[in-house]
Coordinates of C-alpha atoms in Angstrom, one line a residue:
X1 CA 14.8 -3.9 13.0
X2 CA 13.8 -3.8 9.3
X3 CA 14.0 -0.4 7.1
X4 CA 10.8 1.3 6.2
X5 CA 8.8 -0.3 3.9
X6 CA 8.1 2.3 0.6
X7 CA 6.7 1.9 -2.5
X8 CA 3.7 -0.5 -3.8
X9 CA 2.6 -3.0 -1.4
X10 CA -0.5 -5.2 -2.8
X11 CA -2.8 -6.5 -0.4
X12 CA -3.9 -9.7 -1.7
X13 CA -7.0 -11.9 -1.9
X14 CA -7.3 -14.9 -0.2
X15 CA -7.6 -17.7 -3.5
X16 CA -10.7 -20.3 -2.1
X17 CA -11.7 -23.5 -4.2
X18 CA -15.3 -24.0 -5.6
X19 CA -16.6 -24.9 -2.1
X20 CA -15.0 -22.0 0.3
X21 CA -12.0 -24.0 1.1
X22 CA -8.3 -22.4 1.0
X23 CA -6.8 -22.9 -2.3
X24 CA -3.1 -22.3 -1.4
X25 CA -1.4 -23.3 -4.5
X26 CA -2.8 -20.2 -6.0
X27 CA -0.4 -18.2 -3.4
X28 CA 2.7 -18.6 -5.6
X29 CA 1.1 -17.4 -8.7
X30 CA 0.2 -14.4 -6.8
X31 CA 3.6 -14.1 -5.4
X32 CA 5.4 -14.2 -8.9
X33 CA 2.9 -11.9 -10.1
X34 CA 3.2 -8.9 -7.9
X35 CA 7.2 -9.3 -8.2
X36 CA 6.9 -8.9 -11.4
X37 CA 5.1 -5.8 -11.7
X38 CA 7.5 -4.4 -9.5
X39 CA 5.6 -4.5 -6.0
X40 CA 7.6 -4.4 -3.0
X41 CA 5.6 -6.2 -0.6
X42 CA 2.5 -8.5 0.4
X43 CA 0.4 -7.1 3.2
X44 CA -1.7 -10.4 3.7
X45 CA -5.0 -11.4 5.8
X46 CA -5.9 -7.6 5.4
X47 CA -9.3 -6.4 4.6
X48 CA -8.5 -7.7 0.7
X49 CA -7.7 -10.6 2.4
X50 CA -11.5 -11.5 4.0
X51 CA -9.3 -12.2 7.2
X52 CA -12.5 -11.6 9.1
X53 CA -13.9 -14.3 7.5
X54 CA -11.3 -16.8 8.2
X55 CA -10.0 -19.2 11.4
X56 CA -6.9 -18.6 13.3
X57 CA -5.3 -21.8 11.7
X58 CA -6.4 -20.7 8.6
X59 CA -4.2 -17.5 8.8
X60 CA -1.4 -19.7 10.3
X61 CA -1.5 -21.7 6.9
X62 CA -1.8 -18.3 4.4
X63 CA 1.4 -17.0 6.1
X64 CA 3.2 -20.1 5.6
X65 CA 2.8 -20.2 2.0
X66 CA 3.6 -16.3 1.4
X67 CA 6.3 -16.9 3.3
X68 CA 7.7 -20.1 1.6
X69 CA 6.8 -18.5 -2.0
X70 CA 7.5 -14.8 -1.8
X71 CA 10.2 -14.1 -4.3
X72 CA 13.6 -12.3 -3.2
X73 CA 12.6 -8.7 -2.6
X74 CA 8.9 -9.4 -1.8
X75 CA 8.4 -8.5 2.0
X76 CA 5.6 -10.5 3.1
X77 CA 3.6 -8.5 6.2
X78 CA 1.3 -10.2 8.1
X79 CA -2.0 -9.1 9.4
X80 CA -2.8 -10.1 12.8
X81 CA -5.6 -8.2 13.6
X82 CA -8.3 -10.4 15.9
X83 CA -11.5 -10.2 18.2
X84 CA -9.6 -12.5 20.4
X85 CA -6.6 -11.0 21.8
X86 CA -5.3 -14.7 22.4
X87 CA -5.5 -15.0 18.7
X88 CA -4.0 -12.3 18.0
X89 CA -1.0 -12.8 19.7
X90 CA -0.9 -16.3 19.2
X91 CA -0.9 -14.9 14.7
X92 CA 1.9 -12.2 15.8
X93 CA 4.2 -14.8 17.3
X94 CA 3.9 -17.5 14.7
X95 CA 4.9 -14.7 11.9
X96 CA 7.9 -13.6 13.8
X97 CA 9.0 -17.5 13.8
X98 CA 8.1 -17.9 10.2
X99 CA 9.9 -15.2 9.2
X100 CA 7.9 -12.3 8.3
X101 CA 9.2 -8.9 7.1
X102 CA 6.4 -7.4 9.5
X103 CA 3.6 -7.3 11.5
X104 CA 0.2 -4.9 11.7
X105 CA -3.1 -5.4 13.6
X106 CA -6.3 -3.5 13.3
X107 CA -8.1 -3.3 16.5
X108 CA -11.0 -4.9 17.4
X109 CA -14.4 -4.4 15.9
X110 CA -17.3 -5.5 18.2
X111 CA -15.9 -5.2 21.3
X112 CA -14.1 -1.5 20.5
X113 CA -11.5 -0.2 22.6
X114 CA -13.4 2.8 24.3
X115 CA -10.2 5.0 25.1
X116 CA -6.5 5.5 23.6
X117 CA -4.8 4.2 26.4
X118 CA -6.8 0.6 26.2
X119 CA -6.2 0.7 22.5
X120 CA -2.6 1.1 23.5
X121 CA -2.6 -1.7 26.0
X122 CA -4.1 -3.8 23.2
X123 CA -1.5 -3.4 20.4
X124 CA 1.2 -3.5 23.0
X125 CA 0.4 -6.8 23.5
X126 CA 0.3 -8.2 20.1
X127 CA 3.2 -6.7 19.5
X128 CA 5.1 -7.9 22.1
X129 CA 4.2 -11.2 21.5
X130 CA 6.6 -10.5 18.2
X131 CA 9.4 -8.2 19.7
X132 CA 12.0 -9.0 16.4
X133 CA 9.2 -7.6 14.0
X134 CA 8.9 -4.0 13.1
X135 CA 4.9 -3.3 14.6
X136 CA 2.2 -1.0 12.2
X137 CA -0.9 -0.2 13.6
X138 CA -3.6 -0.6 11.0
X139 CA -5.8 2.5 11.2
X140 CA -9.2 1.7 9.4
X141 CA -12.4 3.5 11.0
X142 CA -14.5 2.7 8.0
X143 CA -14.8 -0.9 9.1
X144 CA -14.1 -1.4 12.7
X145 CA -15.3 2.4 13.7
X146 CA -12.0 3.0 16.0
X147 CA -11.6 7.0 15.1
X148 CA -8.5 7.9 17.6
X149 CA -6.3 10.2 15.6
X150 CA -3.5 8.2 14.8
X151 CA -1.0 11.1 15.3
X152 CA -2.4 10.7 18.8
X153 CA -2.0 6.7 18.7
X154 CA 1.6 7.4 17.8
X155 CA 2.7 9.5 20.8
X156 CA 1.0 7.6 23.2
X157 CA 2.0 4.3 21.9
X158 CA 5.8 5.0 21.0
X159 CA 6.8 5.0 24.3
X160 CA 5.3 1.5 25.3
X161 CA 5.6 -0.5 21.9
X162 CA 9.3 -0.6 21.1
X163 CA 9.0 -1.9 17.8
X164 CA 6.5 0.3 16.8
X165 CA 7.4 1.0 12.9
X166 CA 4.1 2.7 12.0
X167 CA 1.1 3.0 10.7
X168 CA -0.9 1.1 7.7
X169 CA -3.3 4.6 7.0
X170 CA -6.6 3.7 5.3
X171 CA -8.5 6.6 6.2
X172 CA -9.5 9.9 4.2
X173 CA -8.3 12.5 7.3
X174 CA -4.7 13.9 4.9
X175 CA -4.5 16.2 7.9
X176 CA -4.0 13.7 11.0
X177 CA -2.4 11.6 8.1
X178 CA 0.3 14.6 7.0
X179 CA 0.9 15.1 11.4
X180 CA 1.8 11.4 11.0
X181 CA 4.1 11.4 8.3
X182 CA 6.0 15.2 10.3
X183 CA 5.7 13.4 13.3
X184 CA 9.1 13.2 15.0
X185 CA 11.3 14.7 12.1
X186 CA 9.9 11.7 10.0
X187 CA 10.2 9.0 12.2
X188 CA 7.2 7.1 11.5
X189 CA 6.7 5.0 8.2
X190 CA 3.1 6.1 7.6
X191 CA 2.0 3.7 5.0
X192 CA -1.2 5.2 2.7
X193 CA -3.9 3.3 2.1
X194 CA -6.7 4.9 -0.4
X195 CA -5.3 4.0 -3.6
X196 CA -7.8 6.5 -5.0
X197 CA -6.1 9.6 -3.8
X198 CA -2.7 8.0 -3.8
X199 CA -1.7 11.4 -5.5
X200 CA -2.9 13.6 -2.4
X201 CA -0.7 11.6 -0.3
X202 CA 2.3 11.6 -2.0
X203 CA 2.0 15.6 -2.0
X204 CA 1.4 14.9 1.7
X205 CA 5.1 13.3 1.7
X206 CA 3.6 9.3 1.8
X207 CA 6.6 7.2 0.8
X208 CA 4.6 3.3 1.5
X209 CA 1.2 2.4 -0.1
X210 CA -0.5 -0.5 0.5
X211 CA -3.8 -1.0 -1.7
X212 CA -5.9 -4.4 -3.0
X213 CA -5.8 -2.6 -6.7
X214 CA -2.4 -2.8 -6.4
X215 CA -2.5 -6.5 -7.4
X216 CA -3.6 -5.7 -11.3
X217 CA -2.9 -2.5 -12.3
X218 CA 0.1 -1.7 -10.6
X219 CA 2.2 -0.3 -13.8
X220 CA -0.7 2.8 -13.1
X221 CA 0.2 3.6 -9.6
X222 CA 4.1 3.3 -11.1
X223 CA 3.3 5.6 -13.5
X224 CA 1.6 8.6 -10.5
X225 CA 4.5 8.1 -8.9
X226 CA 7.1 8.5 -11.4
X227 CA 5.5 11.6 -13.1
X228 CA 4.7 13.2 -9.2
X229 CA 8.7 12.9 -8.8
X230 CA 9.1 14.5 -12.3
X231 CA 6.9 17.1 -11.1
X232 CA 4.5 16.8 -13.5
X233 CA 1.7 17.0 -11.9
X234 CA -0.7 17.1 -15.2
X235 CA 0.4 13.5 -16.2
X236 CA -0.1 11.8 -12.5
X237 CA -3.3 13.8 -12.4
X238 CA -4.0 11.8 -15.9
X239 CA -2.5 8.4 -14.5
X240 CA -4.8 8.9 -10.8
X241 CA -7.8 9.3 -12.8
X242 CA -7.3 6.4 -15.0
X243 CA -6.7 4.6 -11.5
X244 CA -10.0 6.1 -10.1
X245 CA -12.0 5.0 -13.6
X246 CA -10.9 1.3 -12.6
X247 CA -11.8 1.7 -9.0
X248 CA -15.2 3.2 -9.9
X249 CA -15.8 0.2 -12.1
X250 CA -14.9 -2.2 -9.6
X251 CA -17.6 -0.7 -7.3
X252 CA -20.5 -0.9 -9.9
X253 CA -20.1 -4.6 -10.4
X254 CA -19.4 -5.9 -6.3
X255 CA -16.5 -4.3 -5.1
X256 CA -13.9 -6.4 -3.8
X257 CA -15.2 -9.2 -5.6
X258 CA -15.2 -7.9 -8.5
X259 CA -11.0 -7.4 -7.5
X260 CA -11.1 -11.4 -7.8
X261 CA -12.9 -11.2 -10.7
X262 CA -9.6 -8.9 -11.8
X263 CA -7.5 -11.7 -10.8
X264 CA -9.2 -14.3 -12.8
X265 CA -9.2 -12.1 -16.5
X266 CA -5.9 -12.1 -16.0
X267 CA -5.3 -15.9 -15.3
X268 CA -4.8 -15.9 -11.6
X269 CA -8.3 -17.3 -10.7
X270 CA -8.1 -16.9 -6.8
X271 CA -11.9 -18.7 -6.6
X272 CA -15.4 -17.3 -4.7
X273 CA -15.8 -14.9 -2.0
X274 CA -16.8 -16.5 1.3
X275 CA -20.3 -15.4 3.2
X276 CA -21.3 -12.9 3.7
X277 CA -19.7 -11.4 1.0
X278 CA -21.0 -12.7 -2.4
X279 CA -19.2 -13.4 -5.6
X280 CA -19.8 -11.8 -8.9
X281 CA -22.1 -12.8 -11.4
X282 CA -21.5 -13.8 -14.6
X283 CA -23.5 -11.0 -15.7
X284 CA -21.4 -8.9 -13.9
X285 CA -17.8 -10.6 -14.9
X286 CA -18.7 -9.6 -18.7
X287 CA -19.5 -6.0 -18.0
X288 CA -16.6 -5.8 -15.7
X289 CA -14.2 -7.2 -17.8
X290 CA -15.8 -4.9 -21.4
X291 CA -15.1 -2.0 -19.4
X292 CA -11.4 -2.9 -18.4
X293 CA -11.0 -3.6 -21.6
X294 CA -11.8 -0.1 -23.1
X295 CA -9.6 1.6 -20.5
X296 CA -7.0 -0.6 -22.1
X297 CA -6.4 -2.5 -18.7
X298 CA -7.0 -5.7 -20.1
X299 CA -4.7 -7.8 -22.7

């Protein structure tokens, strides 16, 4: 089984041509890009991702490409996360055979698993459809309302799910995410995913992030980390804040599609957003990209 996954992990966008068609020969740009700012790992089809938004096959074919392009030292994780459960397992075994470093799955978001034990039947599946890959559950209330404490997830699940590595965290709760991270004498790789109060959780002993910001301004994030392990906390203080100016921006001009937006100033133009989401304006793009540019993010 693979060691725990630490440091930055990017969770990337999904590029599309003009007319909401993959554009996978975008993928190794991205690849390239993230190894060299120093980013361990790709956590793809994630919420970044729009893997809601795209078909089985179409995940099959993202995977692929990561997989075929990630540099040495990039560890590509895949998302397999489904409404169909067939799906989902049919995602997990196909990245066990292409070779991913990983595997994580959100659970379900219309049809909701109503008590801990089903949502442990559920991810026991998918993962068993992958035993050789190291299993995260991908805790995420915000979108798919599923609110089990995941400290409570953990000792349920551990016991039924063999490779159960950990958890992908992206939830605001640093006390059920601290019992995780204790849990076991440490046993657990409880990987953090707010990049906004990436600083909280390192004091909380996170040692993994995964985060869609990590895609452009990664040398940031470096930076809160390097000064937290200095133990000066005044400087990552400074460094989080400069992190949360950018994030604050990104959600006054559309979010995560102002993240592709991001992408594109900097020459990696990963296309629209699909439907329902909408893409930025141009409107938008300038103000977005004026801003950036005075918090000396932009070349």
């Amino acid at each position: 089984m693979n060691s725990k996954l630490t440091g930055l992990i990017a969770a990337p966008h999904t590029p599309f041509h003009e007319d909401g068609s993959l554009n996978l020969d975008i993928i190794p740009k991205q690849a390239a890009w993230l190894a060299r700012n120093r980013v361990s790992g790709a956590f793809i089809c994630g919420t970044t991702g729009e893997w809601i938004s795209l078909t089985t096959a179409e995940r099959l074919s993202i995977a692929e490409k990561w997989l075929a392009f990630a540099p040495p030292g990039l560890k590509v994780i895949v998302h397999a996360g489904h409404n169909s459960l067939e799906d989902a397992k049919a995602i997990a075994a196909h990245a066990q055979l292409s070779g991913a470093y990983a595997l994580a799955a959100m659970a379900p978001d219309y049809f909701r698993p109503a008590t801990l034990p089903v949502l442990v039947d559920l991810c026991a599946a998918i993962a068993g459809t992958a035993p050789g890959l190291p299993f995260y559950y991908y805790h995420m209330p915000s979108m798919n309302g599923v609110h089990f404490a995941v400290t409570d997830f953990l000792k349920a699940a551990s016991p039924r799910i063999p490779n159960l590595a950990g958890v992908k965290y992206t939830y605001e709760n640093l006390m059920d995410y601290r019992q995780c991270v204790a849990l076991e004498n440490g046993r657990f790789n409880a990987l953090f995913g707010r990049d906004e109060i990436m600083l909280a959780a390192l004091a909380m002993g996170a040692e993994g992030f995964v985060g869609s910001t990590y895609n452009f301004i990664a040398p940031v994030y470096h930076d809160v980390i390097a000064a937290f392990q200095k133990r000066s906390l005044k400087a990552a203080q400074q460094h989080q804040t400069l992190a949360i100016e950018v994030i604050a921006a990104l959600s006054r001009h559309g979010g995560m599609a102002a993240g592709k937006a991001v992408m594109k100033m900097l020459g990696i133009d990963c296309g629209p957003m699909r439907l329902p989401l909408t893409t930025v304006t141009d409107e938008q793009f300038k103000t977005l990209q004026g801003e950036l540019q005075r918090l000396h993010i932009l070349p």
